[in-house]
Tab-separated table of C-alpha atoms in Angstrom:
chain	number	residue	atom	x	y	z
F	6	SER	CA	-42.317	87.254	225.081
F	7	GLN	CA	-38.896	85.843	225.876
F	8	GLN	CA	-37.282	87.889	223.155
F	9	GLY	CA	-34.891	90.705	223.906
F	10	GLU	CA	-35.620	94.109	222.458
F	11	GLU	CA	-32.600	96.015	221.224
F	12	ASP	CA	-32.073	99.699	220.981
F	13	PRO	CA	-31.213	101.448	218.766
F	14	GLN	CA	-32.291	99.475	215.716
F	15	ALA	CA	-29.552	101.149	213.708
F	16	LEU	CA	-26.443	103.104	214.660
F	17	SER	CA	-24.077	105.019	212.410
F	18	ILE	CA	-20.742	106.295	213.757
F	19	GLN	CA	-17.258	107.261	212.638
F	20	GLU	CA	-14.168	105.138	213.121
F	21	GLY	CA	-12.620	105.691	216.521
F	22	GLU	CA	-15.923	106.477	218.222
F	23	ASN	CA	-17.561	104.210	220.766
F	24	ALA	CA	-20.752	102.298	219.987
F	25	THR	CA	-23.309	101.381	222.650
F	26	MET	CA	-26.191	98.976	222.123
F	27	ASN	CA	-28.844	98.116	224.636
F	28	CYS	CA	-30.969	95.034	225.208
F	29	SER	CA	-34.055	94.879	227.408
F	30	TYR	CA	-35.940	91.726	228.329
F	31	LYS	CA	-38.828	90.535	230.470
F	32	THR	CA	-38.041	87.027	231.732
F	33	SER	CA	-35.630	85.646	234.316
F	34	ILE	CA	-32.364	84.644	232.747
F	35	ASN	CA	-29.434	82.391	233.483
F	36	ASN	CA	-27.133	84.276	231.162
F	37	LEU	CA	-27.182	86.807	228.361
F	38	GLN	CA	-24.993	86.516	225.299
F	39	TRP	CA	-24.052	88.865	222.480
F	40	TYR	CA	-23.519	87.725	218.918
F	41	ARG	CA	-22.333	89.454	215.781
F	42	GLN	CA	-23.507	88.799	212.235
F	43	ASN	CA	-21.897	90.089	209.089
F	44	SER	CA	-24.303	90.555	206.195
F	45	GLY	CA	-25.547	87.247	204.828
F	46	ARG	CA	-23.378	85.169	207.152
F	47	GLY	CA	-23.833	83.081	210.275
F	48	LEU	CA	-23.643	84.484	213.780
F	49	VAL	CA	-20.491	84.569	215.867
F	50	HIS	CA	-20.454	84.527	219.654
F	51	LEU	CA	-18.824	87.605	221.199
F	52	ILE	CA	-19.269	87.575	224.940
F	53	LEU	CA	-21.428	86.101	227.680
F	54	ILE	CA	-22.466	87.511	231.035
F	55	ARG	CA	-24.075	85.409	233.749
F	56	SER	CA	-27.001	86.621	235.812
F	57	ASN	CA	-24.797	87.009	238.906
F	58	GLU	CA	-22.284	89.209	237.056
F	59	ARG	CA	-22.569	92.937	236.481
F	60	GLU	CA	-19.800	93.676	234.010
F	61	LYS	CA	-17.410	91.803	231.738
F	62	HIS	CA	-14.688	92.817	229.334
F	63	SER	CA	-13.212	91.162	226.286
F	64	GLY	CA	-10.755	93.185	224.229
F	65	ARG	CA	-12.623	96.276	222.990
F	66	LEU	CA	-15.950	94.879	224.217
F	67	ARG	CA	-17.580	95.724	227.511
F	68	VAL	CA	-20.914	94.264	228.511
F	69	THR	CA	-23.005	95.199	231.525
F	70	LEU	CA	-26.035	93.545	233.021
F	71	ASP	CA	-28.638	95.012	235.353
F	72	THR	CA	-31.004	92.238	236.365
F	73	SER	CA	-33.160	94.596	238.433
F	74	LYS	CA	-33.890	96.631	235.304
F	75	LYS	CA	-33.733	93.554	233.050
F	76	SER	CA	-31.340	95.241	230.697
F	77	SER	CA	-27.872	94.810	229.235
F	78	SER	CA	-25.591	96.977	227.200
F	79	LEU	CA	-22.736	96.221	224.833
F	80	LEU	CA	-20.040	98.840	224.373
F	81	ILE	CA	-17.544	98.638	221.527
F	82	THR	CA	-14.686	101.055	222.109
F	83	ALA	CA	-12.538	102.657	219.417
F	84	SER	CA	-14.695	101.250	216.643
F	85	ARG	CA	-13.294	100.196	213.287
F	86	ALA	CA	-14.870	99.904	209.858
F	87	ALA	CA	-14.575	96.118	210.260
F	88	ASP	CA	-16.999	96.307	213.211
F	89	THR	CA	-19.788	97.052	210.744
F	90	ALA	CA	-22.307	94.260	211.320
F	91	SER	CA	-25.549	93.422	213.095
F	92	TYR	CA	-25.340	92.713	216.808
F	93	PHE	CA	-27.829	90.545	218.669
F	94	CYS	CA	-28.412	89.868	222.317
F	95	ALA	CA	-29.561	86.360	223.181
F	96	LEU	CA	-31.221	85.190	226.365
F	97	ARG	CA	-30.724	81.867	228.095
F	98	ASN	CA	-33.559	81.328	230.517
F	99	THR	CA	-33.209	79.783	233.933
F	100	GLY	CA	-34.214	76.369	232.600
F	101	PHE	CA	-31.056	76.168	230.446
F	102	GLN	CA	-33.130	75.584	227.374
F	103	LYS	CA	-33.138	77.334	224.056
F	104	LEU	CA	-31.351	80.596	223.332
F	105	VAL	CA	-33.749	83.347	222.269
F	106	PHE	CA	-32.383	86.152	220.123
F	107	GLY	CA	-33.275	89.819	220.139
F	108	THR	CA	-34.205	92.031	217.254
F	109	GLY	CA	-30.690	93.284	216.601
F	110	THR	CA	-28.808	96.546	216.175
F	111	ARG	CA	-27.319	97.297	212.772
F	112	LEU	CA	-24.021	99.113	213.268
F	113	LEU	CA	-22.341	101.060	210.476
F	114	VAL	CA	-18.837	102.359	211.126
F	115	SER	CA	-17.612	104.794	208.504
F	116	PRO	CA	-13.893	105.316	207.821
L	6	ASP	CA	-13.086	70.006	212.949
L	7	THR	CA	-13.867	72.929	210.702
L	8	GLY	CA	-17.054	74.039	212.390
L	9	VAL	CA	-20.733	73.769	211.554
L	10	SER	CA	-21.456	73.175	207.895
L	11	GLN	CA	-24.745	73.586	206.082
L	12	ASP	CA	-25.827	72.412	202.676
L	13	PRO	CA	-26.969	73.753	200.308
L	14	ARG	CA	-25.994	77.375	200.877
L	15	HIS	CA	-28.639	78.593	198.476
L	16	LYS	CA	-31.830	76.988	197.249
L	17	ILE	CA	-34.358	78.415	194.817
L	18	THR	CA	-37.558	76.469	194.447
L	19	LYS	CA	-41.065	76.855	193.154
L	20	ARG	CA	-44.022	77.106	195.457
L	21	GLY	CA	-45.360	73.682	196.361
L	22	GLN	CA	-42.051	71.862	196.074
L	23	ASN	CA	-40.321	70.125	198.966
L	24	VAL	CA	-36.852	71.158	200.115
L	25	THR	CA	-34.378	69.599	202.517
L	26	PHE	CA	-31.459	71.228	204.293
L	27	ARG	CA	-28.611	69.403	205.959
L	28	CYS	CA	-26.510	70.473	208.920
L	29	ASP	CA	-23.297	68.857	210.124
L	30	PRO	CA	-22.501	70.135	213.632
L	31	ILE	CA	-19.183	70.265	215.440
L	32	SER	CA	-18.593	66.618	216.239
L	33	GLU	CA	-18.199	66.983	220.017
L	34	HIS	CA	-21.447	68.925	220.372
L	35	ASN	CA	-24.545	66.986	221.315
L	36	ARG	CA	-26.957	69.907	221.029
L	37	LEU	CA	-28.131	71.047	217.612
L	38	TYR	CA	-30.454	73.971	216.913
L	39	TRP	CA	-32.358	75.229	213.891
L	40	TYR	CA	-33.285	78.885	213.528
L	41	ARG	CA	-34.969	80.854	210.778
L	42	GLN	CA	-34.042	84.432	209.963
L	43	THR	CA	-35.791	86.862	207.641
L	44	LEU	CA	-34.278	90.092	206.381
L	45	GLY	CA	-33.689	92.643	209.094
L	46	GLN	CA	-34.855	90.351	211.895
L	47	GLY	CA	-33.155	88.306	214.579
L	48	PRO	CA	-32.915	84.520	214.363
L	49	GLU	CA	-36.205	82.869	215.269
L	50	PHE	CA	-36.052	79.571	217.137
L	51	LEU	CA	-37.477	76.552	215.297
L	52	THR	CA	-36.353	73.431	217.131
L	53	TYR	CA	-33.468	71.792	218.939
L	54	PHE	CA	-32.052	68.327	219.582
L	55	GLN	CA	-29.970	66.813	222.286
L	56	ASN	CA	-28.306	63.841	220.662
L	57	GLU	CA	-31.081	62.242	218.583
L	58	ALA	CA	-33.953	63.473	220.758
L	59	GLN	CA	-35.944	66.479	219.565
L	60	LEU	CA	-36.571	68.302	222.841
L	61	GLU	CA	-38.519	71.344	221.726
L	62	LYS	CA	-40.315	72.518	218.633
L	63	SER	CA	-41.573	76.057	218.159
L	64	ARG	CA	-45.311	76.550	217.920
L	65	LEU	CA	-44.521	78.742	214.942
L	66	LEU	CA	-43.475	75.637	213.066
L	67	SER	CA	-46.286	74.300	210.955
L	68	ASP	CA	-46.839	70.639	210.156
L	69	ARG	CA	-45.054	71.225	206.846
L	70	PHE	CA	-41.754	71.438	208.706
L	71	SER	CA	-39.954	68.407	210.050
L	72	ALA	CA	-36.491	67.974	211.474
L	73	GLU	CA	-34.538	64.846	212.246
L	74	ARG	CA	-31.245	63.905	213.776
L	75	PRO	CA	-31.293	60.155	213.349
L	76	LYS	CA	-27.935	59.174	214.799
L	77	GLY	CA	-27.280	62.186	216.941
L	78	SER	CA	-24.819	63.604	214.440
L	79	PHE	CA	-26.017	65.453	211.327
L	80	SER	CA	-29.544	66.850	211.080
L	81	THR	CA	-31.980	67.520	208.269
L	82	LEU	CA	-34.740	70.100	208.067
L	83	GLU	CA	-37.430	69.389	205.508
L	84	ILE	CA	-40.083	71.808	204.343
L	85	GLN	CA	-42.964	70.279	202.442
L	86	ARG	CA	-45.208	72.147	200.004
L	87	THR	CA	-43.161	75.316	200.263
L	88	GLU	CA	-44.868	78.700	200.365
L	89	GLN	CA	-43.460	82.120	199.520
L	90	GLY	CA	-43.538	82.965	203.212
L	91	ASP	CA	-40.969	80.232	203.829
L	92	SER	CA	-38.330	82.318	202.049
L	93	ALA	CA	-35.662	82.970	204.671
L	94	MET	CA	-32.204	82.040	205.870
L	95	TYR	CA	-32.225	78.753	207.777
L	96	LEU	CA	-29.466	78.684	210.362
L	97	CYS	CA	-28.080	75.675	212.150
L	98	ALA	CA	-26.042	75.885	215.335
L	99	SER	CA	-24.466	73.400	217.713
L	100	SER	CA	-23.233	73.509	221.285
L	101	PHE	CA	-22.478	71.548	224.398
L	102	PRO	CA	-25.487	71.317	226.700
L	103	PRO	CA	-25.612	74.439	228.882
L	104	SER	CA	-25.108	73.895	232.586
L	105	THR	CA	-23.685	75.669	235.580
L	106	ALA	CA	-20.244	74.687	234.297
L	107	ASN	CA	-20.806	75.277	230.596
L	108	THR	CA	-22.088	78.430	228.968
L	109	GLY	CA	-23.621	76.598	226.041
L	110	GLU	CA	-22.591	79.232	223.526
L	111	LEU	CA	-23.814	78.468	220.046
L	112	PHE	CA	-21.584	77.897	217.049
L	113	PHE	CA	-23.420	78.749	213.844
L	114	GLY	CA	-23.090	77.570	210.299
L	115	GLU	CA	-23.229	80.008	207.396
L	116	GLY	CA	-26.878	79.237	206.777
L	117	SER	CA	-28.999	77.954	203.909
L	118	ARG	CA	-30.850	80.671	202.045
L	119	LEU	CA	-34.212	79.599	200.646
L	120	THR	CA	-36.067	81.512	197.958
L	121	VAL	CA	-39.552	80.308	197.076
L	122	LEU	CA	-40.857	81.658	193.779
């Protein structure tokens, strides 16, 4: 399967704590992207990491990629209640074709 | 441009009826994607277009589903003889074609929620 598998499926933390989500996959990729989805809404692109990159930062987001282990992680630092959402990794294969989404991590940040 | 728009946002229909969803992408984008999402799951790829050409269609898509993008701008997704299992959120997204110079990130609409009774 080209789909990414995310872990954990659900995560509950307090405001101010860090949240880490992981994505594992099986195929060769060109890039890996992370998206956020608020309940009942469309998805919003957060950050992208290319296969030749190991780490990227954007604001409170840090994403890592280990192509040897075929895994990526998304870290949200100093979480806020507004970060409550579902987070999905998405894989772009080496043929630049469709983007395949993972199963998602549902994050709940309590005030 | 205000982003990707989808219409209708909600549709309730009876089993056996046909439904059609419309997607207006960001005007500069020549790629358009359709995904389906059920509760608690990630978006599932259905099909995508580059301009007016439909380049890939998921094997999960039965013959009851058809998508068009006649002039390379807006797209429609039609479901014929709906079944209760078709109940889902149908998401449309657009992008520039991905390349070594372009990440091809997707811009999503708010989705069209279908309920089949």
